[in-house]
Short mmCIF file of C-alpha atoms and ligand atoms in Angstrom, two decimals:
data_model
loop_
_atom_site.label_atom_id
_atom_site.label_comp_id
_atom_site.label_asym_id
_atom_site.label_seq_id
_atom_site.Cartn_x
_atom_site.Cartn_y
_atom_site.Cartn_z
CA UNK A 21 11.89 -30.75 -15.29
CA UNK A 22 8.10 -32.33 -15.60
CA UNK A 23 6.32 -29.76 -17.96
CA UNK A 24 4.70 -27.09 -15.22
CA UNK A 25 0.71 -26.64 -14.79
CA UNK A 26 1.35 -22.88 -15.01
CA UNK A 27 4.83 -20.60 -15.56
CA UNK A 28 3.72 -18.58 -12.69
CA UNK A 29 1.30 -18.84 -9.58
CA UNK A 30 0.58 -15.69 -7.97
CA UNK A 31 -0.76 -16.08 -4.14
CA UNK A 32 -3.18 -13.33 -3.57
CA UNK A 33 -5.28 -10.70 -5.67
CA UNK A 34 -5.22 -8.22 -3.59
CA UNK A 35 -3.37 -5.04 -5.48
CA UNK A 36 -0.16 -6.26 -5.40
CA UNK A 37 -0.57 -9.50 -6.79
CA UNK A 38 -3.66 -8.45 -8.71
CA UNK A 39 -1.41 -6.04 -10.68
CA UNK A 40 1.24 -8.47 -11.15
CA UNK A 41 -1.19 -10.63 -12.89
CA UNK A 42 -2.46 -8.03 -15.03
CA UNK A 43 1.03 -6.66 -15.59
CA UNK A 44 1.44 -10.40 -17.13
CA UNK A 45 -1.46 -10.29 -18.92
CA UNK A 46 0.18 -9.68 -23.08
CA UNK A 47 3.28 -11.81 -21.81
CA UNK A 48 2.59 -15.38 -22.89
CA UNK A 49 2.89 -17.33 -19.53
CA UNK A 50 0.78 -19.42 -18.82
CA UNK A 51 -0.86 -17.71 -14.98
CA UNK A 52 -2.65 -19.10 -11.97
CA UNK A 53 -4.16 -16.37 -9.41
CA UNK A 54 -5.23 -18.17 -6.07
CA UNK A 55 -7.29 -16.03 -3.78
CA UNK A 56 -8.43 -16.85 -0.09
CA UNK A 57 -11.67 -14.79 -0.57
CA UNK A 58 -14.62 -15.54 -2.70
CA UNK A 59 -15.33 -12.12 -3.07
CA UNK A 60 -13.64 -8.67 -2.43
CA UNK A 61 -13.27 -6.95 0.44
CA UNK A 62 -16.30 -4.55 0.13
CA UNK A 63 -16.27 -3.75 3.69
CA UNK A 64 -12.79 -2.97 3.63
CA UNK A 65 -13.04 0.62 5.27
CA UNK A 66 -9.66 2.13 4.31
CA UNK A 67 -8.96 4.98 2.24
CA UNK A 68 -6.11 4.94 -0.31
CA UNK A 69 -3.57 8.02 -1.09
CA UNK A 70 -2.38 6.86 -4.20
CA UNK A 71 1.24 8.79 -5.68
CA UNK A 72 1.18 10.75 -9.28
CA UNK A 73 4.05 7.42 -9.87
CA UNK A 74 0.92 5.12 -9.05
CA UNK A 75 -1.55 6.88 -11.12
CA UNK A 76 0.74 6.11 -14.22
CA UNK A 77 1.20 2.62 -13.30
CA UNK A 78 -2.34 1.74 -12.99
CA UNK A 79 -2.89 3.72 -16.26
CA UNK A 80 -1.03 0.83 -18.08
CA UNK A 81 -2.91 -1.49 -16.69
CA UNK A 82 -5.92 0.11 -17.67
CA UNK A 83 -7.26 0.46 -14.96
CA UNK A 84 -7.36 4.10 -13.60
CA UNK A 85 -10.27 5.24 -15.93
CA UNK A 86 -12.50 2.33 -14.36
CA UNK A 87 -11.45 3.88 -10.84
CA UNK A 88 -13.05 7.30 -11.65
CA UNK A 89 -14.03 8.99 -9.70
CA UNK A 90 -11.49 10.00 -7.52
CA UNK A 91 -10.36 13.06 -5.67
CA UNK A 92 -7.17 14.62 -6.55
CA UNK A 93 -4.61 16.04 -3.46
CA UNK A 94 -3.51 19.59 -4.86
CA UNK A 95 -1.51 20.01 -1.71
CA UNK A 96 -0.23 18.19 1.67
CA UNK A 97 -0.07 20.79 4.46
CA UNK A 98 2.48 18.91 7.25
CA UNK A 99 2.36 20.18 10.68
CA UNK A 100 2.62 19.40 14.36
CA UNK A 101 0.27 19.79 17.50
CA UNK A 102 1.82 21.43 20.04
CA UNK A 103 4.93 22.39 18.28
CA UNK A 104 6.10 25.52 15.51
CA UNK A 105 7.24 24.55 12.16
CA UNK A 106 5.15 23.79 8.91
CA UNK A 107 5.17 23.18 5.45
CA UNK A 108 2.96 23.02 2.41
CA UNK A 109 3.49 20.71 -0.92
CA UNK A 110 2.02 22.26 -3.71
CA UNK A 111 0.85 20.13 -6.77
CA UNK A 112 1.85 23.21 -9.14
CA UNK A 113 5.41 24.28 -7.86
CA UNK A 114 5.76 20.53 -8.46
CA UNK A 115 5.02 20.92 -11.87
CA UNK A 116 2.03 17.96 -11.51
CA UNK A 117 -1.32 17.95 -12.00
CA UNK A 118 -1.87 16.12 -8.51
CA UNK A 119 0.57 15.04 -5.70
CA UNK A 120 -1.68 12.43 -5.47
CA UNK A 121 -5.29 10.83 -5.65
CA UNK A 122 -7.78 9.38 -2.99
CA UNK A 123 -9.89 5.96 -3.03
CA UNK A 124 -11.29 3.13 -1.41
CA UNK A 125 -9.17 0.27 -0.93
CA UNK A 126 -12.53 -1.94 -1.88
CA UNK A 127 -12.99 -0.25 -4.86
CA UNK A 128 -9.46 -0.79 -6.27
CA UNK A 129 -9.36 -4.66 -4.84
CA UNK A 130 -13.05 -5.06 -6.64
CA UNK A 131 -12.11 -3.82 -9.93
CA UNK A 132 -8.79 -5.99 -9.80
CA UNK A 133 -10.72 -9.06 -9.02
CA UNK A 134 -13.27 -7.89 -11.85
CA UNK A 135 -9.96 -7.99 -14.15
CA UNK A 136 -9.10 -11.81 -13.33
CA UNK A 137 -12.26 -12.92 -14.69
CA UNK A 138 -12.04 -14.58 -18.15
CA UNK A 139 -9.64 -17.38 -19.58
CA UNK A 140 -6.72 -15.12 -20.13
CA UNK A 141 -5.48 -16.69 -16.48
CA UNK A 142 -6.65 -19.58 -13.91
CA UNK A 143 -8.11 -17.10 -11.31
CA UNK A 144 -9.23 -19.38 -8.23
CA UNK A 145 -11.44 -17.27 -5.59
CA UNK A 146 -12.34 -19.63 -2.30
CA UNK A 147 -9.08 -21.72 -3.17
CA UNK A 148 -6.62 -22.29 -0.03
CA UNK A 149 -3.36 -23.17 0.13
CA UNK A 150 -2.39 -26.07 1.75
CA UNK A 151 1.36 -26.99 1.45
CA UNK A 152 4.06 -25.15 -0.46
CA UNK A 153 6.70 -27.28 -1.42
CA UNK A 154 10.40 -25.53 -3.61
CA UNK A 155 12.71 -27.74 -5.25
CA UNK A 156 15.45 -26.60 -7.30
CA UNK A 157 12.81 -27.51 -10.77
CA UNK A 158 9.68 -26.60 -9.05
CA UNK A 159 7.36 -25.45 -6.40
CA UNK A 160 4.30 -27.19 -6.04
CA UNK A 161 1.55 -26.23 -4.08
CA UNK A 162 -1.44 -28.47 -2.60
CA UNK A 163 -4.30 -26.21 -3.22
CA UNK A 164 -8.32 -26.50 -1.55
CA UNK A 165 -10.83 -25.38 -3.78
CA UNK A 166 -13.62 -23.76 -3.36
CA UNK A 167 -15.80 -26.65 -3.59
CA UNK A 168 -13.21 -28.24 -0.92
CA UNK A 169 -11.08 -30.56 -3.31
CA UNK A 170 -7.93 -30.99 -3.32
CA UNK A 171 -5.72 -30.13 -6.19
CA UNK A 172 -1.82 -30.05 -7.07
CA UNK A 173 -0.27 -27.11 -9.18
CA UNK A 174 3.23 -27.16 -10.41
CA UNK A 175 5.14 -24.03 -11.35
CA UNK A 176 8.14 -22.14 -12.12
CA UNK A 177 7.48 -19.44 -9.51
CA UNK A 178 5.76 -18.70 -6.62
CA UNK A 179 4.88 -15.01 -6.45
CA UNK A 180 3.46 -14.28 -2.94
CA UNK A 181 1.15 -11.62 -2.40
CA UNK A 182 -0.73 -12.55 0.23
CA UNK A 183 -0.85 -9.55 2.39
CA UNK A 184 1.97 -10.90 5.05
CA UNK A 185 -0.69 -14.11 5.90
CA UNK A 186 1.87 -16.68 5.55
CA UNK A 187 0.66 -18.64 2.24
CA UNK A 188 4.37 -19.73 1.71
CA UNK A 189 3.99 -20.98 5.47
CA UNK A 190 7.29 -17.61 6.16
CA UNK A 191 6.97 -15.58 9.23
CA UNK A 192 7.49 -12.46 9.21
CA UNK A 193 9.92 -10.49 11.24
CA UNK A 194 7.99 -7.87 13.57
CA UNK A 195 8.09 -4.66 15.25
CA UNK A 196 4.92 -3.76 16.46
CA UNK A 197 4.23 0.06 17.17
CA UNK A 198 1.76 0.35 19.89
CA UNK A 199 -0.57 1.51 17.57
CA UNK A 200 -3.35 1.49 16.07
CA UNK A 201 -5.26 3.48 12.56
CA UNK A 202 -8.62 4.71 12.86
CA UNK A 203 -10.01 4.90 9.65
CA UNK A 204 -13.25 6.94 8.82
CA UNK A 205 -14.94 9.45 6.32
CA UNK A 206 -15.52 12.73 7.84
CA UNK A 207 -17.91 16.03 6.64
CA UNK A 208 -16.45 19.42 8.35
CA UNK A 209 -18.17 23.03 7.94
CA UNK A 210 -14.83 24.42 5.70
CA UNK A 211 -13.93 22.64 2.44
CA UNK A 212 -10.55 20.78 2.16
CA UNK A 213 -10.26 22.68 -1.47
CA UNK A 214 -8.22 19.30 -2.48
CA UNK A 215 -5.56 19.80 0.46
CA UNK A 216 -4.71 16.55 2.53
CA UNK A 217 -3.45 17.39 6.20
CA UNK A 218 -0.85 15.41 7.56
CA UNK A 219 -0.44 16.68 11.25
CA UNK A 220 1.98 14.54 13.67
CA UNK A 221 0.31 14.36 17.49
CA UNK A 222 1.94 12.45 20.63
CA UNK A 223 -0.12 9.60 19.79
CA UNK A 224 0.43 9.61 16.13
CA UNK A 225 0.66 10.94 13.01
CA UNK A 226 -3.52 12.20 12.00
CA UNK A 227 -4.20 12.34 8.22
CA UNK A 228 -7.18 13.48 6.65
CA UNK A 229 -7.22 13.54 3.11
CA UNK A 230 -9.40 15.02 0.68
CA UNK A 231 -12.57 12.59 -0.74
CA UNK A 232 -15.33 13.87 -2.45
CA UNK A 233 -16.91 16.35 -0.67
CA UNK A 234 -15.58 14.89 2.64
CA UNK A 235 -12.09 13.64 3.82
CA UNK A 236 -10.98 10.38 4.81
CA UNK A 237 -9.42 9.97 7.98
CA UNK A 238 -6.71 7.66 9.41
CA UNK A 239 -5.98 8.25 12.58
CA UNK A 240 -3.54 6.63 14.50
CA UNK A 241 -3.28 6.70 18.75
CA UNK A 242 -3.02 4.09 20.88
CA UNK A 243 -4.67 0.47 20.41
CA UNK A 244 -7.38 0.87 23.59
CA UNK A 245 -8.09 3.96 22.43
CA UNK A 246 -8.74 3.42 18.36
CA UNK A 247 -11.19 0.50 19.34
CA UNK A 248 -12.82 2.96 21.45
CA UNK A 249 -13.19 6.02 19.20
CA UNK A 250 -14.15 3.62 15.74
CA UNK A 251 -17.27 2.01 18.05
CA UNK A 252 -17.93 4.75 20.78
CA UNK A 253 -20.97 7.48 20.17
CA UNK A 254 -20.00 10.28 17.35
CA UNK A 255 -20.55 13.10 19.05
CA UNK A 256 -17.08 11.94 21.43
CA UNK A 257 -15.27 11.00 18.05
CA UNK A 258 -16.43 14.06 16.37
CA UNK A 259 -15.04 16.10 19.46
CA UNK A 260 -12.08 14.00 19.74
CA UNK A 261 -11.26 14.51 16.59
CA UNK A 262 -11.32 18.24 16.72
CA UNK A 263 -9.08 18.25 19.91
CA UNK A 264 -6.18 16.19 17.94
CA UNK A 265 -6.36 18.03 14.53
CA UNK A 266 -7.49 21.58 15.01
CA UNK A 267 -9.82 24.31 13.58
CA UNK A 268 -8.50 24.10 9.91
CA UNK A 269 -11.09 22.72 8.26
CA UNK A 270 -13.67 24.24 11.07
CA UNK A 271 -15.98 21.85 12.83
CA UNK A 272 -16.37 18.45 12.13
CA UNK A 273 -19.79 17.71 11.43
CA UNK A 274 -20.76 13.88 10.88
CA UNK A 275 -18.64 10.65 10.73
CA UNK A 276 -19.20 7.32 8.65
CA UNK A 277 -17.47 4.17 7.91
CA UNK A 278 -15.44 3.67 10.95
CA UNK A 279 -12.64 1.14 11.00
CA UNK A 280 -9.70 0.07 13.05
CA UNK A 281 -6.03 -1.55 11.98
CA UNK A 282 -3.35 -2.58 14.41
CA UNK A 283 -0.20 -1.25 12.95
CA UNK A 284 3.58 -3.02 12.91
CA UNK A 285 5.98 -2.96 10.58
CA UNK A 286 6.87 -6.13 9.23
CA UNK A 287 9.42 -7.28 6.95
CA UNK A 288 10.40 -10.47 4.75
CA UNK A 289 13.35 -11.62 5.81
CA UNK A 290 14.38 -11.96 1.91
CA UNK A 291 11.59 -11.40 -0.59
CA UNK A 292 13.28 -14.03 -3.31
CA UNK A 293 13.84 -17.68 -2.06
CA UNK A 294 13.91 -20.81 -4.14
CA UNK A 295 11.14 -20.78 -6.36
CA UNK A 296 9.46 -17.97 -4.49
CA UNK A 297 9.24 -14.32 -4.51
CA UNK A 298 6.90 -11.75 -2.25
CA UNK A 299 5.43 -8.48 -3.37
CA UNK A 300 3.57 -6.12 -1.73
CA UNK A 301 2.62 -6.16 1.69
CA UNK A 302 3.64 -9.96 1.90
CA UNK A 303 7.36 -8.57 1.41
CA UNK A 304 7.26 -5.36 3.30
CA UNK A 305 3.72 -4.32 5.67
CA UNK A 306 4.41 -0.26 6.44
CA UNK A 307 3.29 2.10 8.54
CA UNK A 308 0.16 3.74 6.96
CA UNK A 309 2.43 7.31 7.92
CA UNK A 310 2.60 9.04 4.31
CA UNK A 311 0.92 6.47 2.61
CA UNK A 312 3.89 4.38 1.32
CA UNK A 313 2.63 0.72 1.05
CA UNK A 314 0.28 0.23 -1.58
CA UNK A 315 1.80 2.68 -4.03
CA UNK A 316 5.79 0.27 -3.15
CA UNK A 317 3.51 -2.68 -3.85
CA UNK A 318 2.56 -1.86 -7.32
CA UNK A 319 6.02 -0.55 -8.11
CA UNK A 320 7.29 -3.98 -7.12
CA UNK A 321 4.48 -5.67 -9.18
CA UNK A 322 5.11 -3.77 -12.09
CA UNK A 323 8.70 -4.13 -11.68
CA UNK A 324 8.94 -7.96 -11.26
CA UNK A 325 6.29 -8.42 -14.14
CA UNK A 326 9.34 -6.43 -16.17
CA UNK A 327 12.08 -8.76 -15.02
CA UNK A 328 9.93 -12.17 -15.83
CA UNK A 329 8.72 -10.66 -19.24
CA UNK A 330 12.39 -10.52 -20.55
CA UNK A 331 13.50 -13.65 -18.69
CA UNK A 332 13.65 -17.01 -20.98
CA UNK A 333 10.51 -18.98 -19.85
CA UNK A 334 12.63 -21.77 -18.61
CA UNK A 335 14.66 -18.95 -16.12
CA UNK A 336 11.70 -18.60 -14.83
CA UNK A 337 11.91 -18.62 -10.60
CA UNK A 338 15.71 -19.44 -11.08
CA UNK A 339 18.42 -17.78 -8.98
CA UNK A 340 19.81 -15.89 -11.18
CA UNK A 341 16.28 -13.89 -12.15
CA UNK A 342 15.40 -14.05 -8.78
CA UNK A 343 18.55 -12.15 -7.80
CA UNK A 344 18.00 -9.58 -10.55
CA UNK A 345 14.42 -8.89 -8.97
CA UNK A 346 15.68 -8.75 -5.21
CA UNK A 347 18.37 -5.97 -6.98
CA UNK A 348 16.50 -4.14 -8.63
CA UNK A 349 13.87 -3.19 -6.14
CA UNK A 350 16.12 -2.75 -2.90
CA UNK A 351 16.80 0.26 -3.40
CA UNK A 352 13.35 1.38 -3.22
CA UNK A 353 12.11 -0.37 -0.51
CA UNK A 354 14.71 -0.09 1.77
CA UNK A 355 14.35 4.14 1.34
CA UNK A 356 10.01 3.63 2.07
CA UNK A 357 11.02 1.10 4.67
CA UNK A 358 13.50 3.64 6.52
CA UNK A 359 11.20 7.13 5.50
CA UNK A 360 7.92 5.08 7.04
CA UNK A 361 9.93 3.52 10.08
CA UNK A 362 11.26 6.94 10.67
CA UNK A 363 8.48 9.36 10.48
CA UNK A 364 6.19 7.20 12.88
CA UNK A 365 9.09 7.27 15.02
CA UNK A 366 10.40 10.55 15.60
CA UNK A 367 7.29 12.25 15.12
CA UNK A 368 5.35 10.07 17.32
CA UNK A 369 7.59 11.05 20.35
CA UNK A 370 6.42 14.25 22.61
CA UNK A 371 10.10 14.80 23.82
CA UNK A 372 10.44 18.04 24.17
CA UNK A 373 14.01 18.42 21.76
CA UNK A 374 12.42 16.31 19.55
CA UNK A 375 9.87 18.46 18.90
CA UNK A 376 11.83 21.46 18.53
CA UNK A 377 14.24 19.00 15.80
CA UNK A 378 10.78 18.24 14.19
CA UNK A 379 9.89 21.68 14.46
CA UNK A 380 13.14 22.91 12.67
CA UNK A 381 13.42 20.00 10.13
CA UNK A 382 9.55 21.45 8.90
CA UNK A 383 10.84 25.21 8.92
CA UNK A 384 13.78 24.09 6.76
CA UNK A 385 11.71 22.14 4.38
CA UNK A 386 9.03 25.03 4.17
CA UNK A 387 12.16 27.37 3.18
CA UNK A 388 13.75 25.27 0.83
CA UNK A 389 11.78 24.61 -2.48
CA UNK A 390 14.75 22.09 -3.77
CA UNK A 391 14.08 19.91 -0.88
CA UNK A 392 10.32 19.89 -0.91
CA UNK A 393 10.73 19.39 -4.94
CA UNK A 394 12.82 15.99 -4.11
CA UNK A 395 10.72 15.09 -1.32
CA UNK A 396 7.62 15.06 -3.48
CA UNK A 397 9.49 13.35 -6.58
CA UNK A 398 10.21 10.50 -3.84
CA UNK A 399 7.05 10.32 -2.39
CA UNK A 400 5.55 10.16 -6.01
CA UNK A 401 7.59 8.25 -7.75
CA UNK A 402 9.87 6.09 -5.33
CA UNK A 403 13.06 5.96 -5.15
CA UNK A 404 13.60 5.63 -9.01
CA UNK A 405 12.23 8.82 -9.55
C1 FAD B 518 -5.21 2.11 7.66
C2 FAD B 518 -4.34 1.94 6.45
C3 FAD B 518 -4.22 2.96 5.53
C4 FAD B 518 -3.40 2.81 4.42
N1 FAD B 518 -3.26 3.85 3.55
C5 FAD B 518 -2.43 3.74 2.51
C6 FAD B 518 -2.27 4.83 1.61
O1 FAD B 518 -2.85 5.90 1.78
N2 FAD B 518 -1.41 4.68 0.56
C7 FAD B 518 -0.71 3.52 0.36
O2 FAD B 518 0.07 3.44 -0.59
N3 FAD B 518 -0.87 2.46 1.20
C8 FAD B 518 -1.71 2.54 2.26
N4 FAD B 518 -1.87 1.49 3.10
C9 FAD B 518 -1.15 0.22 2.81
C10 FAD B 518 -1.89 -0.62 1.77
O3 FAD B 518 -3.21 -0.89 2.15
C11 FAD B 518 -1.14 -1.94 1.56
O4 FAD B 518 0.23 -1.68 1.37
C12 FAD B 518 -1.68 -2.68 0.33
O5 FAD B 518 -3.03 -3.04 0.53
C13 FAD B 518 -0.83 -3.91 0.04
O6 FAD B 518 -1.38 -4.64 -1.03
P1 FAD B 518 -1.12 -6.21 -1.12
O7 FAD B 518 -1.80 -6.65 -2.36
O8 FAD B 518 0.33 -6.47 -0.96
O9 FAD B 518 -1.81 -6.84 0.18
P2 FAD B 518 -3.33 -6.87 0.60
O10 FAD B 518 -4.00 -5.61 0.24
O11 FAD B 518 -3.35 -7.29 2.04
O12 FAD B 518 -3.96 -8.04 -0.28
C14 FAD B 518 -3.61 -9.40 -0.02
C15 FAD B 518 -4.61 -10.31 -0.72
O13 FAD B 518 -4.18 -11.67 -0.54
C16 FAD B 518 -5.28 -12.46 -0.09
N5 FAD B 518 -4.71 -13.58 0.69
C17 FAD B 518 -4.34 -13.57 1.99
N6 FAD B 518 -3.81 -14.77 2.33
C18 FAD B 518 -3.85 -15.54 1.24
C19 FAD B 518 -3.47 -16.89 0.96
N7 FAD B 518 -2.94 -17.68 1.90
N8 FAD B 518 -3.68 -17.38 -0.29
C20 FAD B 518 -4.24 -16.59 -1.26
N9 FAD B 518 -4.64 -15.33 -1.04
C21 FAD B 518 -4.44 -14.80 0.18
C22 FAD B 518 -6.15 -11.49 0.69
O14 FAD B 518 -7.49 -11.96 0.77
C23 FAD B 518 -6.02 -10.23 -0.15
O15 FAD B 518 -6.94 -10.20 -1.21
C24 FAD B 518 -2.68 1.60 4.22
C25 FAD B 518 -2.82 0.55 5.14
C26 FAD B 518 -3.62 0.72 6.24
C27 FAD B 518 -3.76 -0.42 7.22
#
């Protein structure tokens, strides 16, 4: 094999590949980061629930002291409109200081990109990718600057983070939901005392989650209607708001930041193929239900990073290491895949057994502290937890 550019190129620095770079960073290889953007995505409206599992990760990378502050989620009350049955998570019978913590996707992706910089690792902002090409030796990528010239990198592997974009020129398979997530940032007249709300409606599940002194919202209902709630007047959102989620945190006072995501679930159809492996959303895109996605990224950033660090620099992107990745993370993201897939499912129908199952499925949980104890360990650690 013709000596590589780089041991590793990493397409993407969003968090996923961001982290996997960083993850990298004491190991030796040699790293190139290519990055569509010039910049990060400050505008970027969505709000982050982040598990106790991700906390820890993101603590080894050093970055979750340059992320202060955030807000801490002492508890996740679950519940239904129009239906009995509901539970609360408690942080303490957990036996954790938080079930979780909230932030801004921007500020996360900034601080990542803020990481790249320096000669530690080829970090290319404005470069795109051109043409991917995997031989049994080598991929080799035709890559446009910034400046708009053309240039040829040769490496081991081909980590793909791109989001689910396509940089490895893979579509994705598809299931789209009907859906769509309004995200926004919320004040109310009661204080959320660190409690996120998860309540399932016909249209969707509505989560508002505790930020600052407000809460960040993502609400998910029908396509026509998100785009019509994140641009209409407030006062309608503000009283549309109240209608789907209730008098629990009294009245909603004042919204800000409005966004809107289409939502499908979209899957890889193998996230390790000669030369190439994806992470992140570029392997698996979830539904936002329970916050799932980011927090299975990092886990498969961090846990790839692990599997390269002890591979031989010439195994690098071979089948046999790529095999031991796909292995060791399918467990895990075939239980988010399946919990995501199946909450926005059942509790997105308005059946009327299916919301008495829903109803009796939240009774049980709220009367069984073993099964809310492994339900948060999953949620906040995966399914290695
Ligand atoms: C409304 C909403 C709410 C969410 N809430 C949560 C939550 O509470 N908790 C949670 O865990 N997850 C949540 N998620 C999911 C989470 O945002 C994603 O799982 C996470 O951002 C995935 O990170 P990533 O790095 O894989 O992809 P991305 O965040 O999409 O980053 C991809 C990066 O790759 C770059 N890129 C794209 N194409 C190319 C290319 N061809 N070449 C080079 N670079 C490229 C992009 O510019 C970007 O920087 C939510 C998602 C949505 C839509």
């Amino acid at each position: 094999m013709d000596r590589p550019d780089c041991d590793v190129v990493i397409a993407g620095a969003g968090p996923a590949g961001g982290a996997l770079a960083l993850a990298l960073r004491a190991s030796g290889l040699r790293l190139a980061v290519l990055e569509t953007q010039f910049s990060p995505m400050a505008a970027d409206p969505r709000p982050l629930a982040l598990a106790y599992g991700t906390r820890l990760l993101l603590e080894r990378l050093d970055l979750w002291r340059s992320l202060a502050p955030v807000t801490p989620i002492l508890g996740i009350h679950v519940s239904q409109r129009g239906g009995f049955g509901r539970v609360m998570l408690d942080a303490a019978a957990a036996r954790l200081p938080a079930l979780g913590y909230v932030l801004d996707y921007a500020r996360l992706a900034a601080l990542t990109r803020e990481r790249l910089e320096g000669d530690w690792c080829e970090y290319l902002p404005g470069a795109s990718i051109c043409r991917v090409d995997a031989t049994a030796d080598a991929v080799v990528l035709a890559v446009q600057g910034a400046g708009g010239g053309m240039r040829r990198i040769r490496a081991r592997l081909l980590a793909v983070a791109d989001g689910g974009t396509g940089a490895a020129g893979e579509a994705m398979r598809a299931i789209d939901y009907g859906q769509a997530a309004v995200t926004a940032r919320v004040a109310s007249v009661l204080p959320h005392e660190g409690v996120a709300y998860e309540r399932f409606t016909p249209e969707g599940p509505l989560a508002l989650l505790p930020d600052g002194e407000r809460s960040a919202l993502v609400w998910v209902t029908a396509p026509e209607r998100a785009r019509a709630l994140s641009s209409g007047p407030e006062p309608e959102f503000l009283a549309g708001l109240q209608q789907a989620f209730g008098g629990r945190l009294g009245r909603f006072t004042a919204v800000e930041r409005r966004g809107v995501f289409p939502l499908a679930l979209k899957l890889a159809r193998d996230p390790v193929e000669r030369r190439t492996v994806r992470i992140g959303n570029a392997a698996q895109t979830l539904h936002p239900v329970a916050g799932q996605g980011l927090n299975l990224a990092l886990r498969d950033a961090w846990e790839l990073a692990e599997v390269l660090g002890r591979a031989p620099r010439e195994a690098l992107g071979e089948p046999g290491m790529l095999r031991r990745y796909a292995t060791r993370r399918r467990l895990d993201r075939a239980g988010a895949i399946g919990f995501t897939h199946g909450l926005a499912r059942i509790f997105s129908s308005d059946l009327a057994p299916l919301r008495c199952a829903r109803g009796f499925a939240l009774a049980a949980l709220a009367a069984s502290p073993p099964a809310r104890d492994f339900l948060v360990r999953r949620m906040s650690f995966g399914a290695r937890g």
